Amino acid sequence: MKIWRLVIKEIGYRKVNFLLSLMAVAASVGLFTVFVTTGEGYRNETRKIQLGMGQNLRIIPLETRMDQFWSAGYSELTMPEEYVYRFAALDGYEYTHLTATLQQAIDLKGRRIILTGILPEVMPPGRNQPPIMFSVERGEVYVGSEVARFFDIQEGQGIDLEGRSFRVTRALSPTGSNDDIKVFGHLEDIQELLGLEDRINEITALECLCLIESGQTELDALALAEAQLAEILPEGKVLLLRGIADVRERQRAAMEGYLGLLTPLVILIGGISIGILTMLNVRERYEEIGILRAIGRGSWSIATLFLGRALLMGVLGAPIGFFLGGLIALHFGPQIFSLTSGALRLNFAWLALLIVLAPAFTAIAAFIPTARAVNWDPLTTLRDS
Amino acid sequence: MGDLVISLDSVSKIYRQGQKETLGLDAVTLHIQEKEFVVVRGPSGSGKTTLLVLIAGLLRPSQGVITVNQQNLERLNSQQKAAFRARNVGFVFQMFHLVPYLSVLENVLLGTGQRETEKTRSVNLLESLGLGEKLSSLPAELSAGEQQRTAVARALISNPKIILADEPTGNLDPVSAQTVLDHLDQFQKGGGTVILASHSDLADRYANRLVHLKQGRISEGLSVTADEEDRKGNPAGTPQS
């Protein structure tokens, strides 16, 4: 009789045991899926919250006068927009949330506002993570709270800027910074309004500061960043905001430490529960092992009977657990991570990995008791059963 | 009688559990010829089951040489032993040991390649054992006698040279016991060799030879040989000199 037929027959006979084992696998995979999905949500949320602190890497035009820059909040000079793409393509430089802006103060009906063109977030090559920085569609603007209040602008209304009409899609909440007097638009729109096509006056990014983490000093990191960037951005000047980076780094380390502690625990607990159920199944089936040995089935053939069941459990349990865990994460996640709820999604690469890992785990869990059982004295096996 | 089919020379088996050692068989020498029906008698714990399991190659002796069908079992690895058992040995147990989730027919086919010819032969065999109506029944739906007849069919289906039966009638009523023993008798008459372990005298009248075991040793002077014509006619255990 074919082994797979025996596997199916046994499952049909011990439905409850199989369903319980399947649920254990699905629960373990589900727990893992909830954990990695919400873990990623946690990372996104933390990044988003940290963005409120501002990015720590700023590149401004080389000849910028710093007294002017710090007092105005932006450089009065510009540099080529192409720099941002050169920076993006820079090999071996860790960064995230790269964007570029063009800012300039203008007079709007007697009030000073800062027009701010924002380039949609530029991803490092080969990385495809959801953007966290906000971006504005062409023909639309977001207005700062002070601008909205002074000109009594509501969302959905139009606004004329330098002779062009834009639709206000968001009136922002007060931030307590000069963002309140800004009008944010798409970079290309603002470049056209200001007659500064293909120009920007700042590149901003979150830089990992890996060198500082690995023991080098802040000056080393800054010098190295400057040296690296000077070659490709000859008109750029690098500013590293260490205070922000420190806080960000401590928070990130705490988060990664927490996730790093829980991830192996979740895998271990799932693996143990699968292992216990598989061992119980093997113990329940000592008689079969004795019978099969007595009638001349080889050890490998008997082991296949148990490993086959375990593999089937893993193959079925992985997608069930993945989708159940995904449903739970996507249902409850947005309530926890309200700022980045839109970015919370199932990573289907995990499904492919889990379909390989879960059966491997169940097979390993089944292998140990099965290997012991097939090597036992069949006389004892049959007597004990 | 025919050629020598089973030979045990000074075979001992010691079970070890931690520091504790238990003697299962003690220097047993036994030669069984083709077409013999040997009944191994002895009380519980005397080594009957150990003897059968050693002959089947399911256990390794601690000492001595076992040759079955001219094959020294010690020279085979576990895969070769499994293949050897599948070809040469059928096992019948006191507790039947049927696979609970397989039907009567599937239990019989368990040790076969399940080819169509084997299926037909299994059905015929089961019908001859009075189980024609129970082919698709599960073991739990059968009486003890029916379960044991299924186990006998499973042992016979692969045309083994030897049947090893460990207390096959121990859990059966007298009528069912008689049926099972009759089938083993038929197998022996068809050219097979039967070694049956029992602590009761029920099977004695089917035996060509009785072997008495006590504390792992063959009791001197109690082994008897019965001539074919005397079998069934003589009361169990009557010495034939």
XYZ file of C-alpha atoms in Angstrom:
626
model
C 0.000 0.000 0.000
C 1.305 3.419 -0.931
C 2.559 5.564 1.931
C 0.534 8.635 0.946
C -2.641 6.578 0.947
C -1.810 5.509 4.496
C -1.159 9.125 5.479
C -4.552 10.242 4.143
C -6.343 7.272 5.739
C -4.777 8.001 9.126
C -5.735 11.662 8.924
C -9.310 10.680 8.091
C -9.374 8.330 11.077
C -7.829 10.749 13.575
C -9.511 13.894 12.309
C -9.584 15.655 15.663
C -5.904 15.060 16.297
C -5.023 16.277 12.814
C -7.262 19.328 13.125
C -5.724 20.187 16.502
C -2.234 19.798 15.074
C -3.195 21.852 12.037
C -4.607 24.538 14.322
C -1.380 24.526 16.334
C 0.649 25.042 13.161
C -1.795 27.680 11.878
C -1.794 29.425 15.275
C 2.007 29.474 15.367
C 2.252 30.762 11.803
C -0.599 33.207 12.491
C 1.098 34.523 15.610
C 4.310 34.944 13.665
C 2.459 36.729 10.834
C 0.719 39.084 13.272
C 4.058 39.728 14.894
C 6.038 40.482 11.733
C 3.205 42.502 10.170
C 2.590 44.633 13.241
C 6.342 44.716 13.861
C 6.781 46.330 10.467
C 3.867 48.632 11.325
C 5.637 49.501 14.556
C 8.796 50.361 12.620
C 6.857 52.524 10.147
C 5.008 54.253 12.948
C 8.240 54.930 14.801
C 9.840 56.311 11.644
C 6.824 58.495 11.037
C 6.860 59.800 14.597
C 10.599 60.376 14.315
C 10.102 62.299 11.110
C 8.349 64.930 13.208
C 11.792 65.567 14.640
C 13.071 66.343 11.152
C 15.564 64.490 9.010
C 19.136 64.325 10.221
C 20.942 64.635 6.910
C 20.558 67.896 5.027
C 22.408 68.879 1.883
C 22.240 72.527 0.882
C 24.022 74.593 -1.802
C 27.746 74.896 -1.067
C 27.917 78.683 -0.936
C 24.964 79.071 1.408
C 25.515 81.640 4.149
C 24.644 79.813 7.314
C 23.353 82.936 9.121
C 20.869 83.374 6.304
C 20.041 79.636 6.261
C 19.308 79.330 9.978
C 17.357 82.587 10.147
C 15.226 81.912 7.054
C 14.975 78.167 7.473
C 16.107 77.528 3.914
C 18.957 78.481 1.597
C 18.517 81.412 -0.718
C 20.724 79.622 -3.241
C 19.800 76.629 -5.383
C 21.479 73.552 -6.804
C 20.534 71.100 -9.590
C 17.584 68.766 -8.891
C 19.663 66.034 -10.516
C 21.732 65.911 -7.280
C 18.972 64.053 -5.518
C 19.135 61.231 -8.087
C 22.919 61.135 -7.911
C 22.615 60.816 -4.127
C 19.984 58.084 -4.498
C 22.326 56.073 -6.716
C 25.266 56.410 -4.309
C 26.529 52.938 -3.503
C 27.220 51.921 0.098
C 25.532 54.902 1.740
C 22.677 53.955 4.075
C 19.734 56.321 4.063
C 15.944 56.377 3.956
C 13.198 58.886 3.190
C 15.168 60.844 0.670
C 13.460 63.888 -0.742
C 14.246 67.312 -2.124
C 12.617 70.675 -1.638
C 12.621 74.064 -3.216
C 11.566 76.788 -0.788
C 11.181 80.498 -1.250
C 9.320 83.189 0.651
C 6.772 85.178 -1.338
C 4.260 87.851 -0.558
C 0.622 86.755 -0.674
C -1.896 89.558 -0.245
C 0.400 91.383 2.155
C 1.396 88.287 4.170
C 4.731 86.499 3.947
C 4.389 82.823 3.167
C 6.962 80.192 2.218
C 6.254 78.310 -0.971
C 7.601 74.781 -0.575
C 7.861 72.344 -3.470
C 8.306 68.749 -2.369
C 9.667 65.936 -4.500
C 7.853 62.627 -3.825
C 10.058 60.358 -1.697
C 12.921 58.784 -3.660
C 13.592 55.141 -2.827
C 17.103 53.699 -2.715
C 17.695 51.363 -5.701
C 16.235 47.889 -5.109
C 14.263 48.940 -2.039
C 10.509 49.093 -2.170
C 9.167 50.224 1.153
C 6.050 52.345 1.544
C 6.773 56.113 1.554
C 6.253 57.862 4.861
C 6.868 61.478 3.805
C 3.787 63.189 2.541
C 3.694 64.221 -1.092
C 1.372 66.547 -2.951
C -0.214 65.841 -6.305
C 0.323 68.285 -9.147
C -2.256 71.097 -9.225
C -2.918 70.677 -5.522
C -1.506 72.314 -2.380
C -1.491 71.769 1.379
C -1.633 74.947 3.399
C -0.118 75.549 6.823
C -2.494 76.320 9.693
C -1.604 80.021 9.884
C -2.120 80.463 6.128
C -5.475 78.698 6.321
C -6.546 80.752 9.312
C -5.493 84.138 7.927
C -6.968 83.651 4.463
C -9.922 81.605 5.802
C -9.183 78.730 3.477
C -11.121 75.471 3.763
C -10.142 72.151 2.268
C -11.520 71.772 -1.266
C -11.350 75.490 -2.020
C -9.072 77.061 -4.628
C -6.125 79.386 -4.023
C -4.276 81.658 -6.479
C -0.498 81.647 -6.257
C 1.596 83.839 -8.538
C -1.182 83.839 -11.135
C -1.910 80.132 -11.051
C -4.872 78.455 -9.445
C -4.458 75.423 -7.125
C -6.914 73.290 -5.183
C -6.356 73.101 -1.428
C -6.588 69.415 -0.536
C -5.442 69.739 3.063
C -5.365 72.487 5.657
C -2.699 71.299 8.084
C -2.960 71.353 11.872
C -0.776 73.811 13.800
C 2.798 72.525 14.247
C 4.344 75.341 16.225
C 7.025 75.759 13.542
C 7.444 77.756 10.366
C 5.530 74.966 8.591
C 2.446 76.897 9.716
C 3.239 79.683 7.241
C 4.089 77.345 4.350
C 2.150 76.337 1.298
C 3.255 72.870 0.126
C 2.978 71.893 -3.515
C 4.503 69.417 -5.953
C 8.148 70.297 -6.661
C 7.549 70.793 -10.370
C 4.606 73.155 -9.751
C 6.637 75.300 -7.362
C 9.668 75.273 -9.704
C 7.427 76.579 -12.488
C 5.857 79.224 -10.222
C 9.290 80.479 -9.162
C 10.889 80.144 -12.602
C 13.458 77.728 -11.170
C 12.917 74.646 -13.296
C 15.116 71.674 -12.318
C 16.482 73.505 -9.278
C 16.193 72.713 -5.577
C 17.634 74.277 -2.475
C 17.732 71.325 -0.096
C 18.034 67.537 -0.074
C 16.905 65.862 3.128
C 17.205 62.242 4.250
C 17.397 60.023 7.254
C 20.973 58.828 7.386
C 21.736 55.661 9.350
C 24.931 56.963 10.961
C 26.239 53.429 10.939
C 29.799 54.646 11.380
C 28.964 56.338 14.649
C 27.159 53.214 15.843
C 30.222 51.133 15.089
C 32.384 53.279 17.308
C 33.605 56.106 15.104
C 33.090 59.635 16.208
C 30.587 62.129 14.940
C 33.369 64.096 13.265
C 34.581 60.988 11.474
C 31.079 60.325 10.191
C 30.608 63.881 9.068
C 34.032 64.014 7.428
C 33.397 60.740 5.640
C 29.916 61.793 4.511
C 31.348 65.080 3.243
C 34.197 63.341 1.468
C 31.855 60.853 -0.175
C 29.300 63.440 -1.183
C 31.798 66.068 -2.320
C 32.789 63.862 -5.225
C 29.300 63.479 -6.603
C 27.660 66.684 -5.354
C 30.341 69.349 -5.877
C 27.888 72.173 -5.243
C 26.472 70.601 -2.075
C 27.210 71.150 1.602
C 26.452 68.414 4.158
C 24.828 69.013 7.538
C 24.521 66.132 10.010
C 22.125 66.853 12.885
C 23.591 64.705 15.625
C 21.124 65.506 18.435
C 18.169 64.294 16.419
C 20.099 61.243 15.317
C 20.951 60.312 18.910
C 17.359 60.337 20.099
C 16.234 58.548 16.977
C 18.935 55.958 17.356
C 18.106 55.247 20.989
C 14.435 54.841 20.185
C 15.211 52.618 17.220
C 17.592 50.495 19.279
C 14.916 50.041 21.968
C 12.362 49.031 19.324
C 14.716 46.628 17.538
C 15.782 45.144 20.876
C 12.143 44.527 21.779
C 11.306 42.964 18.411
C 14.584 41.042 18.414
C 13.731 39.516 21.792
C 10.162 38.584 20.916
C 10.719 37.206 17.403
C 12.754 34.131 18.457
C 10.394 33.635 21.409
C 7.381 33.547 19.097
C 9.158 31.071 16.792
C 10.281 28.951 19.765
C 6.826 28.782 21.378
C 5.240 27.904 18.010
C 7.880 25.259 17.361
C 7.465 23.716 20.814
C 3.669 23.487 20.500
C 3.989 21.840 17.065
C 6.655 19.503 18.429
C 4.549 18.425 21.426
C 1.501 17.655 19.276
C 3.603 15.732 16.790
C 5.234 13.741 19.588
C 1.806 12.910 21.023
C 0.703 11.686 17.602
C 3.771 9.494 17.256
C 3.260 8.061 20.769
C -0.350 7.282 19.911
C 0.894 5.324 16.904
C 3.573 3.066 18.375
C 1.425 0.062 17.527
C 1.483 0.949 13.834
C 5.244 1.282 13.940
C 5.542 -2.191 15.477
C 3.089 -3.703 12.967
C 4.786 -2.121 9.966
C 8.184 -3.320 11.118
C 6.857 -6.814 11.760
C 5.378 -7.115 8.263
C 8.615 -6.038 6.662
C 8.342 -2.306 6.066
C 11.715 -0.601 6.285
C 12.539 2.182 8.734
C 12.585 4.817 6.020
C 9.177 3.770 4.756
C 7.771 4.019 8.297
C 9.463 7.353 8.913
C 7.945 8.655 5.658
C 4.491 7.830 7.009
C 4.998 10.185 9.935
C 7.071 12.791 8.149
C 4.491 12.874 5.329
C 1.753 13.707 7.800
C 3.928 16.377 9.400
C 4.799 17.880 6.011
C 1.146 17.982 5.019
C 0.341 19.704 8.300
C 2.991 22.341 7.637
C 1.983 22.901 3.999
C -1.694 23.359 4.942
C -1.073 25.186 8.226
C 1.262 27.823 6.763
C -1.214 29.539 4.382
C -4.122 29.172 6.821
C -2.070 30.737 9.613
C -0.654 33.407 7.322
C -4.058 34.623 6.146
C -5.668 34.372 9.602
C -2.754 36.214 11.174
C -2.875 38.732 8.330
C -6.588 39.359 8.902
C -5.996 39.960 12.607
C -3.017 42.247 11.960
C -4.843 44.254 9.303
C -7.960 44.531 11.461
C -6.333 45.625 14.713
C -3.094 47.144 13.368
C -4.607 50.408 12.088
C -6.112 51.041 15.538
C -2.641 50.896 17.054
C -0.620 52.512 14.267
C -2.923 55.324 13.244
C -0.270 57.472 11.532
C 0.851 54.755 9.140
C -2.279 52.583 8.947
C -2.265 52.894 5.156
C 1.215 51.411 4.998
C 0.233 48.313 7.003
C 0.118 45.406 4.583
C 0.781 41.701 4.321
C 4.189 40.814 3.001
C 3.563 37.891 0.644
C 7.262 37.095 0.537
C 6.698 35.769 4.066
C 3.983 33.424 2.784
C 6.412 31.803 0.367
C 8.993 31.499 3.123
C 6.489 30.138 5.652
C 5.257 27.497 3.198
C 8.842 26.228 3.157
C 9.666 26.836 6.838
C 6.494 25.496 8.495
C 6.714 22.021 6.893
C 10.441 21.966 7.633
C 9.663 22.773 11.270
C 6.903 20.163 11.549
C 9.076 17.576 9.803
C 11.953 18.238 12.210
C 9.538 18.059 15.166
C 8.210 14.718 13.864
C 11.604 13.360 12.911
C 12.999 13.088 16.436
C 10.205 10.973 18.003
C 9.789 8.972 14.781
C 13.502 8.200 14.526
C 13.439 7.048 18.157
C 10.308 4.970 17.662
C 11.473 3.136 14.523
C 14.668 2.168 16.301
C 12.908 0.830 19.348
C 12.614 -2.839 20.021
C 9.350 -3.735 18.187
C 8.508 -6.210 20.900
C 8.385 -3.388 23.442
C 6.553 -1.163 20.973
C 3.814 -3.722 20.430
C 3.603 -4.654 24.112
C 3.357 -1.013 25.163
C 0.646 -0.348 22.607
C 10.029 -33.160 6.754
C 12.228 -31.131 4.430
C 15.373 -29.042 4.663
C 16.504 -27.132 7.697
C 14.724 -23.781 7.560
C 15.465 -22.245 10.969
C 18.577 -22.767 13.017
C 19.416 -21.230 16.371
C 22.833 -22.059 17.801
C 23.534 -21.100 21.412
C 21.343 -18.040 21.120
C 21.006 -15.778 24.138
C 19.156 -12.529 24.529
C 19.747 -10.181 27.419
C 17.480 -7.133 27.852
C 19.215 -4.185 29.418
C 17.366 -1.332 31.057
C 19.797 0.987 32.764
C 21.786 -1.135 35.195
C 19.185 -3.882 35.194
C 19.676 -6.958 33.008
C 16.972 -9.503 32.243
C 17.681 -12.786 30.541
C 15.181 -13.362 27.697
C 16.770 -16.458 26.175
C 19.636 -18.451 27.556
C 21.885 -20.365 25.118
C 19.014 -21.851 23.122
C 19.837 -24.261 20.325
C 16.932 -25.210 18.106
C 16.686 -26.547 14.560
C 13.401 -26.469 12.686
C 12.824 -28.114 9.357
C 10.660 -27.141 6.439
C 6.947 -28.045 6.817
C 7.206 -28.423 10.587
C 4.456 -27.179 12.909
C 6.321 -26.359 16.086
C 4.458 -25.299 19.195
C 6.583 -23.457 21.735
C 5.080 -23.858 25.170
C 5.926 -22.164 28.403
C 4.588 -19.818 31.039
C 4.510 -16.032 30.657
C 8.021 -14.582 30.671
C 9.622 -17.863 29.639
C 11.032 -16.348 26.413
C 8.495 -17.563 23.816
C 7.906 -14.158 22.251
C 11.609 -13.336 22.378
C 12.316 -16.527 20.445
C 9.813 -15.602 17.704
C 10.985 -12.022 17.448
C 14.622 -13.142 17.154
C 13.706 -15.581 14.370
C 11.906 -12.711 12.582
C 15.044 -10.584 12.834
C 13.183 -7.905 14.782
C 15.700 -8.228 17.595
C 19.406 -8.997 17.568
C 20.619 -11.787 19.756
C 23.119 -10.897 22.459
C 24.979 -14.078 21.594
C 24.746 -16.972 19.141
C 23.842 -17.383 15.490
C 20.407 -17.447 13.902
C 20.002 -18.739 10.361
C 16.638 -18.508 8.654
C 16.138 -19.959 5.195
C 19.928 -20.308 4.887
C 20.453 -16.634 5.665
C 22.508 -15.586 8.683
C 20.404 -12.701 10.004
C 23.400 -11.092 11.670
C 24.816 -10.282 8.240
C 21.799 -8.242 7.173
C 21.303 -4.556 7.886
C 17.901 -3.315 9.047
C 16.654 -2.562 5.506
C 17.734 -5.994 4.301
C 16.088 -7.599 7.316
C 12.842 -5.755 6.552
C 12.953 -7.012 2.958
C 13.835 -10.483 4.194
C 10.821 -10.494 6.550
C 8.522 -9.244 3.814
C 9.583 -12.186 1.599
C 9.908 -14.991 4.119
C 8.026 -14.389 7.351
C 4.400 -13.810 8.307
C 3.603 -12.692 11.861
C 0.404 -13.295 13.852
C 0.075 -11.640 17.271
C -2.105 -12.354 20.276
C -3.446 -8.782 20.233
C -4.088 -8.935 16.458
C -2.353 -5.596 15.919
C -4.400 -4.470 12.970
C -4.046 -0.892 11.757
C -7.205 0.733 13.156
C -7.883 3.094 10.248
C -7.559 0.515 7.487
C -10.347 -1.804 6.376
C -10.000 -5.579 6.595
C -8.906 -5.757 2.944
C -6.476 -2.835 3.332
C -4.916 -4.401 6.423
C -4.242 -7.549 4.433
C -2.828 -5.549 1.527
C -0.610 -3.488 3.856
C 2.478 -5.557 3.265
C 1.963 -5.978 -0.472
C 2.489 -3.797 -3.494
C -1.322 -3.708 -3.836
C -1.289 -4.969 -7.394
C -4.582 -6.118 -8.838
C -3.589 -9.789 -8.626
C -2.723 -9.390 -4.945
C -6.044 -7.695 -4.363
C -7.911 -10.573 -5.976
C -5.884 -13.075 -3.987
C -6.549 -11.142 -0.776
C -10.282 -11.160 -1.411
C -10.196 -14.898 -2.096
C -8.131 -15.523 1.017
C -10.453 -13.449 3.187
C -13.461 -15.232 1.740
C -11.853 -18.570 2.576
C -11.413 -17.291 6.138
C -15.114 -16.402 6.292
C -14.539 -12.653 6.034
C -16.015 -12.086 2.581
C -18.743 -9.880 4.011
C -16.328 -7.807 6.074
C -13.852 -6.620 3.457
C -14.537 -2.933 4.008
C -15.132 -3.122 7.766
C -12.733 -1.435 10.155
C -11.072 -3.574 12.863
C -13.212 -1.910 15.542
C -16.302 -3.306 13.810
C -15.051 -6.907 13.979
C -15.253 -9.576 16.674
C -12.002 -10.821 18.209
C -12.122 -13.950 16.078
C -12.650 -11.941 12.906
C -9.775 -9.653 13.799
C -7.458 -12.602 14.334
C -8.525 -14.187 11.044
C -7.729 -10.859 9.356
C -4.309 -10.961 10.982
C -3.810 -14.516 9.735
C -4.775 -13.412 6.216
C -2.263 -10.565 6.459
C 0.446 -13.024 7.479
C -0.422 -15.413 4.640
C -0.897 -12.984 1.755
C 2.764 -12.551 0.917
C 3.253 -16.334 0.558
C 5.812 -16.542 3.345
C 7.843 -19.659 4.008
C 7.389 -19.294 7.746
C 4.522 -18.180 9.960
C 5.429 -16.989 13.436
C 2.354 -16.877 15.637
C 2.581 -15.422 19.126
C -0.325 -16.612 21.274
C -2.689 -16.320 18.294
C -5.587 -17.868 20.179
C -4.954 -16.172 23.509
C -7.889 -13.776 23.163
C -10.284 -15.988 21.233
C -13.228 -18.143 22.135
C -12.751 -21.879 21.453
C -14.561 -21.851 18.099
C -12.609 -18.895 16.753
C -9.381 -20.391 18.112
C -10.115 -23.619 16.266
C -10.704 -21.728 13.000
C -7.416 -19.844 13.273
C -5.459 -22.993 14.117
C -7.085 -24.826 11.207
C -5.858 -22.142 8.832
C -2.339 -22.321 10.204
C -2.552 -26.081 9.840
C -3.594 -25.688 6.201
C -0.639 -23.398 5.626
C 1.700 -26.008 7.081
C 0.148 -28.730 4.980
C 0.634 -26.526 1.925
C 4.390 -26.605 2.546
C 4.917 -23.807 5.054
C 6.566 -23.871 8.430
C 4.681 -22.742 11.533
C 6.193 -21.786 14.859
C 3.469 -21.028 17.328
C 4.051 -19.773 20.843
C 1.414 -20.525 23.440
C 1.097 -20.945 27.159
C -1.979 -23.169 26.740
C -2.272 -26.673 25.316
C -4.899 -25.757 22.718
C -2.488 -25.905 19.772
C -0.561 -28.947 20.896
C -2.524 -31.408 18.819
C -1.537 -29.536 15.640
C 2.135 -29.793 16.439
C 4.793 -31.993 14.900
C 6.923 -30.923 17.765
C 6.532 -29.306 21.141
C 9.294 -27.168 22.532
C 9.063 -26.227 26.185
C 10.703 -23.054 27.373
C 11.322 -22.165 30.975
C 13.217 -19.095 32.134
C 14.688 -18.666 28.684
C 15.934 -22.229 28.302
C 14.594 -25.228 26.469
C 13.591 -27.662 29.201
C 15.595 -30.822 28.856
C 13.610 -33.935 28.026
C 10.346 -32.125 27.424
C 10.750 -31.534 23.694
C 8.719 -34.054 21.808
C 8.298 -34.935 18.183
C 4.978 -36.108 16.809
C 4.642 -38.080 13.618
C 2.323 -36.683 11.006
C -0.208 -39.484 11.399
C -0.307 -39.038 15.177
C -1.008 -35.314 15.033
C -4.434 -34.246 16.219
C -5.037 -37.825 17.372
C -2.841 -37.574 20.436
C -3.426 -35.539 23.520
C -1.139 -32.548 23.840
C 2.330 -33.087 25.133
C 2.286 -36.872 25.149
C 5.875 -37.913 24.686
C 6.617 -39.989 21.576
C 9.848 -41.804 21.991
